[in-house]
XYZ file of C-alpha atoms in Angstrom:
724
model
C 0.000 0.000 0.000
C 2.701 2.465 0.896
C 4.603 1.763 -2.307
C 1.490 2.378 -4.449
C 0.723 5.703 -2.723
C 4.201 7.003 -3.456
C 4.080 6.052 -7.122
C 0.758 7.825 -7.886
C 1.960 11.420 -7.373
C 4.875 10.741 -9.712
C 2.487 9.722 -12.489
C 0.254 12.790 -11.960
C 3.233 15.123 -11.900
C 4.516 13.737 -15.178
C 1.115 14.178 -16.830
C 0.686 17.744 -15.626
C 4.197 18.689 -16.696
C 3.582 17.390 -20.203
C 0.175 19.041 -20.736
C 1.253 22.682 -21.354
C 3.614 21.587 -24.161
C 0.568 20.523 -26.207
C -2.372 22.677 -25.125
C -1.108 26.246 -24.755
C 0.179 26.899 -28.286
C -3.006 25.425 -29.775
C -5.294 27.726 -27.783
C -3.259 30.922 -28.053
C -2.117 30.970 -31.692
C -4.930 29.544 -33.845
C -5.180 32.689 -36.068
C -3.090 35.829 -36.621
C -2.932 38.957 -38.740
C -6.636 39.858 -38.480
C -7.548 42.702 -40.840
C -11.046 44.181 -41.332
C -12.070 46.803 -43.922
C -15.370 48.450 -44.915
C -16.494 49.294 -48.429
C -18.441 52.283 -46.972
C -17.430 53.630 -43.560
C -20.066 56.367 -43.291
C -22.217 56.746 -40.170
C -25.359 54.597 -40.282
C -24.658 53.279 -43.777
C -25.010 49.679 -44.909
C -21.588 48.447 -45.966
C -19.732 45.461 -47.434
C -17.080 44.133 -45.027
C -13.893 42.207 -45.869
C -12.296 40.089 -43.126
C -8.785 38.610 -43.581
C -6.599 36.471 -41.278
C -4.018 33.648 -41.288
C -4.581 30.273 -39.625
C -1.940 29.200 -37.106
C -3.319 25.654 -36.888
C -5.350 23.463 -39.173
C -9.179 23.384 -39.253
C -11.388 20.423 -40.096
C -14.454 20.324 -42.276
C -17.467 21.392 -40.193
C -15.415 23.698 -37.943
C -16.607 27.279 -37.551
C -15.287 30.794 -38.027
C -16.999 33.421 -35.824
C -16.964 37.128 -36.721
C -18.179 39.433 -33.934
C -19.061 43.099 -34.589
C -19.217 45.841 -31.946
C -22.676 46.178 -30.338
C -23.239 49.502 -32.124
C -23.428 47.723 -35.500
C -26.778 46.403 -36.758
C -26.870 42.911 -38.307
C -29.754 41.587 -40.352
C -31.293 38.523 -38.751
C -31.856 37.131 -42.271
C -28.161 37.185 -43.140
C -27.050 33.760 -44.492
C -24.412 32.077 -46.671
C -25.800 33.801 -49.803
C -24.602 37.148 -48.355
C -21.021 35.856 -47.856
C -18.377 34.940 -50.399
C -14.816 33.618 -50.194
C -12.278 32.342 -52.755
C -9.996 30.909 -50.060
C -12.441 28.599 -48.267
C -15.665 26.748 -49.094
C -18.583 27.953 -46.947
C -21.310 25.456 -46.063
C -23.588 27.766 -44.040
C -23.718 31.108 -42.231
C -26.087 32.620 -39.705
C -26.364 35.319 -37.051
C -26.131 33.415 -33.754
C -26.459 36.412 -31.429
C -27.194 40.091 -31.859
C -23.802 40.896 -33.365
C -22.013 37.609 -34.173
C -21.933 35.722 -37.495
C -21.064 32.027 -37.349
C -19.674 30.515 -40.584
C -19.390 26.717 -40.980
C -16.643 25.655 -43.410
C -17.109 22.827 -45.950
C -13.446 21.775 -46.281
C -10.326 21.220 -44.206
C -7.878 24.116 -43.922
C -4.159 23.702 -43.445
C -1.973 25.586 -41.023
C -0.621 29.030 -42.142
C -3.313 29.513 -44.811
C -4.483 33.060 -45.664
C -8.270 33.386 -45.437
C -10.366 36.185 -46.991
C -14.119 36.429 -46.342
C -16.410 39.096 -47.858
C -19.744 39.911 -46.154
C -21.684 41.565 -48.956
C -24.983 42.407 -47.235
C -26.637 42.723 -43.834
C -24.167 44.915 -41.901
C -25.113 48.512 -40.979
C -22.535 50.864 -39.496
C -22.914 52.599 -36.113
C -24.660 55.996 -36.145
C -21.748 57.849 -34.558
C -18.226 58.319 -35.802
C -15.358 56.573 -33.997
C -13.251 53.413 -33.910
C -15.105 50.120 -33.465
C -13.770 46.568 -32.999
C -14.505 43.638 -35.289
C -13.194 40.335 -33.856
C -12.539 36.874 -35.291
C -12.019 33.427 -33.807
C -12.310 29.820 -34.979
C -13.544 26.726 -33.195
C -9.891 25.999 -32.357
C -9.580 28.711 -29.689
C -11.451 30.453 -26.909
C -10.399 34.067 -27.471
C -11.079 36.515 -30.292
C -8.415 38.389 -32.269
C -9.537 41.956 -33.164
C -9.035 44.774 -35.632
C -10.650 48.217 -35.523
C -12.729 49.958 -38.181
C -13.001 53.752 -38.336
C -16.513 55.079 -38.931
C -16.509 58.606 -40.313
C -19.041 61.413 -40.214
C -20.749 62.482 -43.425
C -19.399 59.740 -45.676
C -21.657 58.977 -48.611
C -23.527 55.697 -48.721
C -23.055 53.181 -51.475
C -26.690 52.197 -50.915
C -28.569 55.201 -52.285
C -31.900 53.549 -51.641
C -31.590 54.159 -47.902
C -30.803 57.906 -48.166
C -33.444 60.614 -48.652
C -35.914 57.854 -49.314
C -39.074 59.249 -47.689
C -40.670 62.497 -46.567
C -41.478 63.837 -43.100
C -44.814 65.628 -42.588
C -45.209 67.770 -39.448
C -48.494 68.913 -37.937
C -46.662 72.111 -36.931
C -43.332 73.379 -38.253
C -42.699 75.851 -35.423
C -39.588 75.325 -33.285
C -40.478 73.862 -29.893
C -44.087 73.064 -30.812
C -45.706 69.802 -29.812
C -46.567 68.171 -33.142
C -47.792 65.113 -35.002
C -45.257 63.435 -37.321
C -45.843 61.235 -40.383
C -43.004 59.217 -41.964
C -43.205 57.282 -45.204
C -43.742 55.484 -47.306
C -40.405 53.680 -46.923
C -39.674 51.011 -49.540
C -37.983 48.216 -47.655
C -34.900 46.511 -49.039
C -35.534 43.743 -51.560
C -36.795 40.506 -49.984
C -37.314 42.228 -46.601
C -40.840 42.233 -45.117
C -42.308 43.458 -41.857
C -42.814 40.668 -39.359
C -45.010 40.720 -36.253
C -43.087 41.512 -33.048
C -39.929 42.545 -34.918
C -38.448 45.914 -33.891
C -38.465 49.191 -35.830
C -36.103 51.842 -34.443
C -36.739 55.536 -35.154
C -33.818 57.888 -34.465
C -34.755 61.546 -33.900
C -32.439 64.576 -34.329
C -32.078 65.038 -30.558
C -33.334 63.530 -27.312
C -35.100 66.750 -26.194
C -37.775 66.097 -28.803
C -39.005 62.982 -27.004
C -41.025 62.460 -23.821
C -39.964 59.860 -21.289
C -42.795 57.585 -22.415
C -45.052 57.187 -25.466
C -48.259 55.151 -25.385
C -48.676 52.487 -28.060
C -52.035 54.002 -29.016
C -50.215 57.172 -30.135
C -48.117 55.355 -32.797
C -49.373 53.823 -36.045
C -47.469 51.333 -38.228
C -48.981 51.207 -41.724
C -52.208 52.487 -40.166
C -52.221 49.888 -37.370
C -51.709 50.643 -33.673
C -48.170 49.734 -32.623
C -47.829 46.647 -30.462
C -45.278 48.132 -28.055
C -43.369 51.432 -27.882
C -40.324 52.332 -25.783
C -38.255 55.529 -25.550
C -34.493 55.500 -24.919
C -32.549 58.745 -25.318
C -33.108 59.898 -28.937
C -34.531 56.551 -30.102
C -38.058 55.141 -30.196
C -38.353 51.361 -30.623
C -41.635 50.033 -32.013
C -42.823 46.423 -32.251
C -44.545 45.571 -35.538
C -48.277 44.852 -35.016
C -49.918 41.829 -36.628
C -51.858 44.073 -39.005
C -48.602 45.075 -40.748
C -47.197 41.553 -41.023
C -45.614 40.719 -44.424
C -45.868 44.349 -45.683
C -42.995 45.363 -47.958
C -43.462 49.127 -47.373
C -43.344 50.988 -44.083
C -45.118 54.166 -42.985
C -45.143 55.504 -39.427
C -47.335 58.081 -37.723
C -46.855 59.697 -34.303
C -50.007 61.440 -33.084
C -49.764 64.834 -31.389
C -50.807 63.151 -28.129
C -47.499 61.213 -28.234
C -45.890 64.397 -26.874
C -43.101 64.775 -29.450
C -41.797 68.323 -29.876
C -39.990 69.957 -32.766
C -36.318 70.866 -32.172
C -35.859 74.249 -30.477
C -33.754 75.711 -33.309
C -35.214 76.588 -36.671
C -33.246 74.689 -39.349
C -33.323 71.505 -41.463
C -33.330 68.019 -39.950
C -33.658 64.342 -40.900
C -35.088 61.279 -39.139
C -33.618 57.778 -39.486
C -35.517 54.489 -39.391
C -33.758 51.144 -38.792
C -35.261 47.798 -39.680
C -33.670 44.390 -40.277
C -30.116 45.746 -40.357
C -30.812 48.578 -42.818
C -30.989 52.277 -41.945
C -33.339 54.471 -43.982
C -32.799 58.227 -43.721
C -35.545 60.728 -44.522
C -35.449 63.728 -46.780
C -34.656 66.954 -44.937
C -37.588 68.679 -43.263
C -37.754 72.285 -42.106
C -38.424 73.642 -38.619
C -39.155 77.375 -38.569
C -37.825 79.774 -35.950
C -41.102 81.515 -35.077
C -43.967 79.757 -33.333
C -47.382 79.140 -34.846
C -49.778 81.045 -32.668
C -51.118 79.559 -29.484
C -49.393 76.244 -30.040
C -46.006 77.816 -29.526
C -46.951 80.105 -26.694
C -48.545 77.314 -24.689
C -45.282 75.426 -24.789
C -42.949 78.306 -24.071
C -44.776 80.270 -21.359
C -47.896 80.530 -19.263
C -49.972 83.290 -17.702
C -49.998 83.757 -13.929
C -53.201 85.070 -12.336
C -52.975 86.748 -8.899
C -55.866 87.581 -6.577
C -53.950 90.677 -5.424
C -51.091 92.083 -7.558
C -49.979 94.642 -4.963
C -46.434 94.766 -3.618
C -46.015 92.603 -0.528
C -49.630 91.448 -0.582
C -50.674 87.959 0.371
C -52.087 86.500 -2.846
C -53.276 83.358 -4.561
C -51.348 82.180 -7.645
C -53.115 80.319 -10.467
C -51.860 79.211 -13.887
C -52.184 76.580 -16.616
C -48.910 75.214 -18.044
C -48.383 72.883 -21.010
C -45.138 70.945 -20.603
C -45.279 69.490 -24.121
C -43.457 66.175 -24.232
C -43.114 65.883 -20.453
C -45.928 64.618 -18.248
C -46.517 65.061 -14.549
C -46.917 61.561 -13.138
C -48.385 60.297 -9.887
C -45.974 60.636 -6.934
C -43.652 62.954 -8.904
C -42.828 66.599 -8.166
C -43.857 69.814 -9.828
C -41.426 72.528 -8.711
C -42.458 76.194 -8.485
C -39.664 78.755 -8.345
C -40.774 82.115 -6.943
C -38.809 85.350 -7.473
C -37.481 85.353 -3.886
C -37.386 83.141 -0.793
C -39.136 85.691 1.441
C -42.328 85.172 -0.590
C -42.612 81.608 0.748
C -43.714 80.957 4.351
C -41.911 78.476 6.539
C -44.923 76.150 6.771
C -47.021 74.868 3.837
C -50.197 72.800 3.912
C -51.251 70.430 1.129
C -54.863 71.623 1.425
C -53.780 75.025 0.057
C -52.594 73.580 -3.295
C -54.231 71.702 -6.169
C -52.872 70.046 -9.322
C -55.599 69.595 -11.946
C -58.107 69.875 -9.117
C -56.386 67.211 -6.982
C -54.858 67.819 -3.564
C -51.149 66.974 -3.670
C -49.672 64.246 -1.517
C -46.925 66.460 -0.126
C -45.777 70.084 -0.280
C -42.416 71.392 0.907
C -40.196 74.414 0.390
C -36.452 74.990 0.057
C -35.545 78.645 -0.329
C -37.657 80.119 -3.127
C -38.638 76.695 -4.512
C -41.865 74.916 -3.593
C -42.009 71.168 -4.304
C -45.551 69.861 -4.936
C -45.903 66.066 -5.145
C -48.780 64.747 -7.260
C -51.061 62.333 -5.377
C -50.896 58.589 -5.932
C -54.093 58.544 -7.990
C -53.059 61.441 -10.241
C -53.759 60.967 -13.979
C -50.533 61.692 -15.854
C -50.770 64.836 -17.965
C -48.545 67.317 -19.775
C -51.156 70.041 -19.201
C -51.256 71.006 -15.534
C -53.439 73.561 -13.796
C -51.814 74.789 -10.590
C -53.744 76.631 -7.887
C -51.938 78.091 -4.879
C -54.702 79.329 -2.575
C -54.731 82.614 -0.685
C -54.532 80.579 2.521
C -51.086 79.233 1.506
C -49.586 82.534 2.694
C -47.546 83.167 -0.435
C -46.806 86.898 -0.533
C -45.893 89.050 -3.520
C -42.461 90.674 -3.916
C -42.239 93.777 -1.728
C -40.894 95.952 -4.517
C -43.123 97.012 -7.408
C -41.966 95.755 -10.812
C -42.337 92.927 -13.334
C -41.599 89.334 -12.328
C -41.830 85.787 -13.665
C -42.539 82.406 -12.113
C -40.854 79.153 -13.170
C -42.451 75.701 -13.157
C -40.611 72.409 -13.741
C -41.428 68.710 -14.116
C -39.056 65.865 -14.970
C -36.181 68.257 -15.717
C -38.183 70.495 -18.080
C -38.627 74.115 -16.957
C -41.125 76.667 -18.237
C -41.024 80.373 -17.433
C -44.223 82.375 -17.122
C -45.096 85.528 -18.956
C -44.151 88.610 -16.944
C -46.683 89.768 -14.366
C -46.714 93.193 -12.773
C -46.567 93.902 -9.046
C -47.827 97.352 -8.079
C -48.274 99.325 -4.841
C -49.345 98.138 -1.385
C -52.656 96.247 -1.115
C -53.445 97.287 2.463
C -52.765 100.831 3.482
C -51.815 101.375 7.131
C -53.364 104.498 8.586
C -51.515 107.557 9.809
C -51.673 107.564 13.613
C -52.032 111.344 13.751
C -54.992 111.304 11.367
C -56.656 107.895 11.024
C -58.523 108.946 7.910
C -55.325 109.841 6.052
C -53.335 106.908 4.694
C -49.586 106.979 4.707
C -47.785 106.633 1.374
C -47.625 102.847 0.824
C -44.816 102.896 -1.705
C -42.422 105.241 0.090
C -43.027 104.872 3.834
C -41.171 107.372 5.973
C -39.771 105.792 9.144
C -40.904 107.473 12.355
C -38.314 108.280 14.964
C -39.123 105.885 17.805
C -37.285 105.144 21.024
C -37.146 101.454 21.954
C -34.609 102.021 24.706
C -37.257 100.978 27.210
C -38.418 97.965 25.188
C -38.103 94.673 27.075
C -37.892 90.911 26.551
C -38.764 88.602 29.443
C -38.851 84.831 29.892
C -41.613 83.118 31.859
C -39.060 80.470 32.907
C -35.264 80.616 33.032
C -34.813 76.910 33.896
C -32.041 75.189 31.946
C -33.285 73.009 29.064
C -36.964 73.711 29.799
C -39.711 75.235 27.584
C -40.350 78.896 28.255
C -42.781 81.596 27.306
C -41.480 84.932 26.006
C -42.975 88.397 26.451
C -41.724 91.155 24.116
C -42.748 94.768 24.743
C -42.003 96.926 21.663
C -42.395 100.654 22.394
C -42.973 101.728 18.819
C -42.722 100.807 15.153
C -40.663 102.991 12.861
C -42.847 101.837 9.970
C -46.339 100.483 10.501
C -47.125 96.829 9.908
C -49.982 95.685 7.681
C -51.998 92.744 8.991
C -51.511 89.371 7.292
C -48.659 90.787 5.201
C -45.871 92.187 7.391
C -44.215 90.483 10.323
C -42.126 90.867 13.465
C -39.063 88.625 13.414
C -37.458 87.240 16.580
C -33.952 85.810 16.308
C -32.967 83.333 19.030
C -29.255 82.713 19.683
C -27.518 79.357 19.352
C -28.374 77.110 22.279
C -32.120 77.725 22.073
C -34.217 74.951 20.555
C -36.882 76.388 18.277
C -39.514 73.898 16.986
C -40.142 73.581 13.261
C -43.773 74.653 13.742
C -45.486 76.993 16.194
C -49.276 77.117 16.255
C -50.668 80.675 15.891
C -52.854 79.970 18.949
C -49.682 80.060 21.078
C -48.745 83.587 19.979
C -50.608 86.882 20.401
C -49.905 90.480 19.352
C -51.546 93.164 21.483
C -53.854 90.493 22.900
C -55.020 89.223 19.505
C -54.000 85.789 18.302
C -51.381 85.879 15.558
C -52.687 85.340 12.057
C -49.728 83.160 11.136
C -46.359 82.072 12.556
C -43.443 80.885 10.432
C -40.225 79.271 11.663
C -36.941 79.443 9.768
C -34.175 77.868 11.767
C -33.610 80.062 14.849
C -35.893 82.805 13.478
C -39.592 83.105 14.336
C -41.753 85.278 12.050
C -44.994 86.534 13.594
C -47.699 87.914 11.267
C -50.188 90.049 13.243
C -53.929 89.740 12.632
C -54.396 93.506 12.874
C -52.673 96.597 11.462
C -50.034 98.117 13.741
C -49.574 101.775 12.772
C -46.195 103.480 12.916
C -45.073 104.741 16.345
C -47.556 102.335 17.995
C -46.502 99.897 20.713
C -46.751 96.142 20.209
C -46.777 93.571 22.985
C -46.034 90.026 21.798
C -46.723 87.004 23.980
C -45.461 83.516 23.163
C -46.703 80.844 25.550
C -44.622 77.947 26.844
C -46.860 75.644 24.767
C -45.004 76.917 21.681
C -42.183 74.668 22.953
C -39.283 77.089 22.605
C -36.676 75.465 24.865
C -34.013 77.294 26.868
C -30.311 76.435 26.415
C -28.797 73.830 28.719
C -25.805 76.021 29.622
C -26.070 78.715 32.269
C -25.453 82.117 30.646
C -26.952 85.395 29.461
C -28.377 85.125 25.910
C -29.328 87.966 23.577
C -32.650 87.814 21.669
C -32.988 90.222 18.724
C -36.107 91.852 17.270
C -36.583 92.937 13.654
C -39.573 93.757 11.446
C -40.132 93.047 7.768
C -40.468 96.770 6.980
C -37.417 98.306 8.640
C -33.772 97.974 7.786
C -31.550 96.896 10.629
C -32.133 95.815 14.201
C -35.126 97.198 16.102
C -33.568 96.240 19.457
C -32.004 93.316 21.348
C -32.129 92.300 24.997
C -30.128 89.846 27.121
C -32.045 87.269 29.144
C -30.633 85.051 31.859
C -30.954 81.271 31.585
C -30.151 79.394 34.786
C -29.465 82.786 36.385
C -31.211 86.149 36.920
C -31.668 88.180 33.745
C -29.501 91.253 33.289
C -31.232 94.491 34.185
C -33.764 95.732 31.631
C -35.914 98.862 31.509
C -39.051 98.462 33.574
C -41.837 97.138 31.317
C -45.014 99.175 30.900
C -47.619 96.476 30.410
C -50.904 97.085 28.750
C -54.075 95.184 29.496
C -55.774 94.666 26.158
C -58.777 92.446 25.957
C -57.806 89.161 24.301
C -59.627 88.511 21.073
C -61.627 85.293 20.981
C -60.082 82.445 19.024
C -62.074 81.319 15.979
C -64.613 78.691 16.995
C -64.471 75.249 15.416
C -67.058 72.519 15.903
C -65.211 69.361 16.879
C -67.182 66.194 16.003
C -68.219 64.173 19.027
C -66.455 61.061 17.696
C -63.156 62.873 17.064
C -59.922 61.902 18.776
C -57.807 64.937 19.752
C -54.083 65.207 20.410
C -51.543 67.988 20.955
C -48.068 68.193 19.539
C -45.437 67.428 22.199
C -48.099 66.143 24.624
C -48.140 62.406 25.400
C -51.892 61.815 25.537
C -55.070 61.999 23.462
C -58.678 62.841 24.240
C -61.720 60.829 23.157
C -65.328 61.443 24.249
C -64.099 63.869 26.885
C -61.672 61.440 28.492
C -57.878 61.621 28.332
C -55.730 58.568 27.641
C -51.908 58.253 27.759
C -49.649 57.799 24.746
C -46.283 56.070 25.029
C -44.613 58.824 22.940
C -45.814 62.384 22.318
C -46.698 63.431 18.735
C -44.243 65.863 17.151
C -43.550 67.809 13.931
C -40.885 66.394 11.569
C -39.328 68.163 8.612
C -41.222 71.380 9.239
C -44.689 70.204 8.189
C -45.182 66.471 8.871
C -47.044 65.496 12.045
C -45.795 62.185 13.461
C -47.931 60.144 15.871
C -47.258 56.817 17.615
C -48.728 53.648 16.066
C -50.572 53.274 19.380
C -52.795 56.265 18.460
C -54.392 54.473 15.507
C -55.208 51.425 17.611
C -56.495 53.088 20.771
C -57.860 56.440 19.513
C -59.264 55.383 16.108
C -59.987 51.701 16.906
C -58.110 50.553 13.788
C -56.556 47.092 13.677
C -52.902 48.008 14.257
C -49.953 45.663 14.615
C -46.376 46.756 15.184
C -42.928 45.711 16.320
C -39.443 47.221 16.057
C -39.292 46.502 12.317
C -42.748 47.077 10.819
C -46.282 48.423 11.250
C -49.562 47.268 9.677
C -52.765 49.346 9.933
C -55.996 47.776 8.637
C -59.448 49.268 8.043
C -61.932 46.852 6.487
C -60.410 45.659 3.204
C -57.788 48.449 3.132
C -54.339 48.105 4.670
C -51.185 50.201 4.980
C -47.819 48.598 5.761
C -44.800 50.586 6.985
C -41.169 49.613 7.542
C -39.247 51.249 10.381
C -36.423 53.394 8.987
C -37.937 53.558 5.475
C -39.725 56.362 3.624
C -41.628 53.772 1.567
C -44.975 52.219 2.457
C -47.465 49.949 0.747
C -51.147 50.884 0.483
C -52.794 47.661 -0.580
C -50.584 46.570 -3.477
C -49.401 50.093 -4.331
C -46.047 51.494 -3.211
C -46.018 55.106 -1.980
C -43.305 57.487 -0.771
C -43.696 59.007 2.692
C -42.933 62.673 3.466
C -40.513 61.467 6.153
C -39.348 57.975 7.188
C -41.016 55.954 9.928
C -38.779 56.029 13.010
C -38.618 54.129 16.286
C -38.949 56.356 19.365
C -38.707 54.713 22.785
C -39.751 51.400 21.242
C -42.751 52.924 19.438
C -42.931 53.419 15.629
C -43.842 57.019 14.732
C -46.095 57.344 11.664
C -46.976 60.395 9.462
C -50.606 60.840 10.519
C -51.830 62.258 7.184
C -50.636 59.190 5.269
C -53.015 57.042 7.306
C -55.942 59.459 7.444
C -55.790 60.374 3.743
C -55.652 56.734 2.599
C -58.238 55.324 5.024
C -60.860 58.059 4.614
C -60.398 60.051 7.834
C -60.592 63.843 8.203
C -58.106 66.026 10.102
C -58.872 69.407 11.672
C -57.363 72.040 13.953
C -59.037 73.321 17.122
C -57.363 76.660 17.849
C -59.205 76.991 21.155
C -57.420 73.968 22.659
C -54.395 73.955 20.268
C -55.337 70.393 19.330
C -55.392 68.330 16.166
C -58.583 66.307 15.834
C -59.144 63.211 13.680
C -62.557 61.806 12.809
C -64.509 59.834 10.216
């Protein structure tokens, strides 16, 4: 046994040592000297190709020669041995075995070191762009290809005149940038070529900007028949031949105007190419004119903005209809509005104040001067979009009179509105010395006021705790107009300012604020009444606003500005964790608080407050494991527990997922994800579901909007109420 075991490795070693002497040369040097040339090297032209090489080992009858073209070439699927000739070898058969490889079976044995020349007469169409492209050759005697490159040139003439200037292009509109119908044809197909059901026709347009991201099959006709399938990729449209065009020897194509194809933006001459079965057919030149054709051009290039109040600085609604041509607004995608300046856009936006084609958007958010409006999940895709921004959205006009434009964008395409004019002030503050005489709204003259005795006081100076703030302004240099102008408080670093403050938690001269916006450490307070120049203003922010003191003991300076005056109105230091520095003695007023607007809360409604860990139902209060809060500036997050205990919905959750069920409807969330599933439909959430103290926090409007619940605001109790 031991002797046998020692002998076996010696035998294996001898065999392995001998193997490379036979195998390696055979695999590595089966052919050499590969040379490839084209009879016509023009872009997109059909060309005859000559392939030459020398065998480095012999080939047997029935062996194959494979010629592989770069993927940018087009090969006819009908190419066979009749399209190939050779004087140096007998060819038994030839066929296209993959998209770009021809396999040739030889009908004789070939000796070593023989020069082979093969001519492919038909079925090869050059790439559409100039450049160097590889053509590779191998035989059945090796694994690897040997390559040569072919240079494709721009503008070279085609030896196949039948594929150049062969058909006309008819446009529904010739104006640059217009959305138009297009008719191509008739194209006489190459001899012996016929249309076959499910085969692909490729239409190459002058540039990719002409095409939408998607074209419906019903908008394309092949020889008068509706296309079977249509896909868009860059500047190409691929069309599957319908059964009604099967066996036709001519080809005509029609793109309806509803396909969303636009003319090129520049007025000049263009051509369109059509590829089928390895042959490229180029159209006659067609003209696109520089000037538009009436309303068709104007609807594509611009839109008219309608304002409810065109006065400088006024709060106004914005309404317009825009035609995006070859781009469509799709469900769950954004339409972006770009306003002239960021100060026109409030810090908090509500979806109920916007509509897209009459539908309430799924989400609305702002970054600087841009407002992102997300179409709802059930939105019908359309290139024509009517946008309504309601008066209640708190969009304000530019403060300086002049002409302005608004931009709207979808899917990377931007349209700019026609210019609209902003004039003088919409609300005229009265002159305090003569209430019947208005001050000049366009050139206000600042009054000389002394705010040296103005004060800022905290209701609590405890470290890291919420506090109320009382601001006593002694006088305004320029009067403030209700619902338009604002007082701005700037809190220093260390303070925690929530992303949203309910107007019910702020009052100006005893009257609840009309609106409160938060931008980082800045709080903008819009009064509900005019405050004339040189008039005092007392602002009260309750601790329920959840402005939190710093956690480090120190004196902190809070600054006061207004929207109408340049520079600082005044600033005061307040003590946190210590007595406040001395301030002028406040001179409080005792105005009568204005009643908050009354809202009828349904008896079956469940109520909750932001940052309060309980809810109220039928007059009784129940605890929540985690308090609701505002995320991302405008998304109210509530614990999964709320839907189970307050709304009596079947609700299941753990640290990874949440399922909420109402009858036959269900919504499934994943912790840490901004995706959810409503039934079988995937939706995107305004902010991801997160785990807080072991409880998943859910965007409340996603559940209420999809399960048929209503949401309201009770200003009297500063509560959100949900009911069905």
